[in-house]
């Protein structure tokens, strides 16, 4: 779910990625990005890191606002939360934010 969350966070990225979804399977190894933004490329690299255990993004990259702007960092943090705790963790946070307003 965390990989799908990342891939759907950018419209152009998802247009390319959805062609690589077959049933319940997703393969990014042969996926090639064309016409995507830097944000799309960053999300793609993060998705590959989660899916395949690669290390395209480093802690240094994530801490550099010139490489990963704050909004994009938030998306990546949500993906990591989903990966660690499941989708319910994000839903619970949204419920708490809504109740607090």
GROMACS .gro file of C-alpha atoms in nm, residues 14-101:
model
   88
   14UNK     CA    1   0.072   0.722  -1.186
   15UNK     CA    2  -0.010   0.741  -1.560
   16UNK     CA    3   0.316   0.558  -1.627
   17UNK     CA    4   0.307   0.325  -1.326
   18UNK     CA    5  -0.048   0.194  -1.369
   19UNK     CA    6   0.061   0.015  -1.685
   20UNK     CA    7   0.287  -0.200  -1.466
   21UNK     CA    8   0.011  -0.322  -1.235
   22UNK     CA    9  -0.105  -0.673  -1.317
   23UNK     CA   10  -0.374  -0.801  -1.081
   24UNK     CA   11  -0.225  -0.773  -0.733
   25UNK     CA   12   0.131  -0.743  -0.864
   26UNK     CA   13   0.340  -0.438  -0.939
   27UNK     CA   14   0.672  -0.439  -1.120
   28UNK     CA   15   0.878  -0.123  -1.139
   29UNK     CA   16   1.200  -0.278  -1.268
   30UNK     CA   17   1.118  -0.220  -1.635
   31UNK     CA   18   0.933   0.107  -1.581
   32UNK     CA   19   1.085   0.407  -1.757
   33UNK     CA   20   0.993   0.762  -1.667
   34UNK     CA   21   0.932   1.014  -1.943
   35UNK     CA   22   0.803   1.365  -1.888
   36UNK     CA   23   0.789   1.335  -1.510
   37UNK     CA   24   0.881   1.608  -1.267
   38UNK     CA   25   1.161   1.594  -1.012
   39UNK     CA   26   0.897   1.519  -0.751
   40UNK     CA   27   0.770   1.227  -0.960
   41UNK     CA   28   1.120   1.091  -0.997
   42UNK     CA   29   1.180   1.122  -0.620
   43UNK     CA   30   0.854   0.939  -0.545
   44UNK     CA   31   0.948   0.669  -0.796
   45UNK     CA   32   1.289   0.620  -0.634
   46UNK     CA   33   1.130   0.600  -0.290
   47UNK     CA   34   0.875   0.345  -0.416
   48UNK     CA   35   1.156   0.132  -0.560
   49UNK     CA   36   1.347   0.157  -0.231
   50UNK     CA   37   1.045   0.025  -0.041
   51UNK     CA   38   0.953  -0.242  -0.294
   52UNK     CA   39   1.301  -0.377  -0.368
   53UNK     CA   40   1.511  -0.268  -0.070
   54UNK     CA   41   1.732  -0.046  -0.285
   55UNK     CA   42   1.890   0.276  -0.158
   56UNK     CA   43   1.818   0.546  -0.414
   57UNK     CA   44   1.724   0.801  -0.147
   58UNK     CA   45   1.949   0.862   0.150
   59UNK     CA   46   1.879   1.028   0.483
   60UNK     CA   47   2.089   1.318   0.355
   61UNK     CA   48   1.860   1.351   0.052
   62UNK     CA   49   1.552   1.351   0.273
   63UNK     CA   50   1.698   1.617   0.501
   64UNK     CA   51   1.786   1.851   0.212
   65UNK     CA   52   1.487   2.074   0.130
   66UNK     CA   53   1.641   2.150  -0.211
   67UNK     CA   54   1.618   1.781  -0.303
   68UNK     CA   55   1.300   1.688  -0.114
   69UNK     CA   56   1.073   1.988  -0.050
   70UNK     CA   57   0.866   1.985   0.272
   71UNK     CA   58   0.538   1.885   0.103
   72UNK     CA   59   0.705   1.592  -0.072
   73UNK     CA   60   0.877   1.498   0.254
   74UNK     CA   61   0.532   1.477   0.415
   75UNK     CA   62   0.412   1.240   0.143
   76UNK     CA   63   0.718   1.021   0.193
   77UNK     CA   64   0.668   1.022   0.572
   78UNK     CA   65   0.306   0.914   0.524
   79UNK     CA   66   0.425   0.630   0.299
   80UNK     CA   67   0.673   0.519   0.564
   81UNK     CA   68   0.398   0.530   0.826
   82UNK     CA   69   0.176   0.314   0.603
   83UNK     CA   70   0.465   0.072   0.549
   84UNK     CA   71   0.535   0.043   0.920
   85UNK     CA   72   0.186   0.056   1.074
   86UNK     CA   73  -0.055  -0.005   0.788
   87UNK     CA   74  -0.317   0.216   0.633
   88UNK     CA   75  -0.511   0.239   0.959
   89UNK     CA   76  -0.237   0.461   1.105
   90UNK     CA   77  -0.308   0.729   0.844
   91UNK     CA   78  -0.685   0.696   0.885
   92UNK     CA   79  -0.657   0.731   1.264
   93UNK     CA   80  -0.448   1.046   1.225
   94UNK     CA   81  -0.705   1.200   0.991
   95UNK     CA   82  -0.986   1.115   1.233
   96UNK     CA   83  -0.799   1.281   1.521
   97UNK     CA   84  -0.733   1.592   1.312
   98UNK     CA   85  -1.100   1.614   1.213
   99UNK     CA   86  -1.223   1.567   1.571
  100UNK     CA   87  -0.986   1.832   1.701
  101UNK     CA   88  -1.126   2.104   1.473
   0.00000   0.00000   0.00000
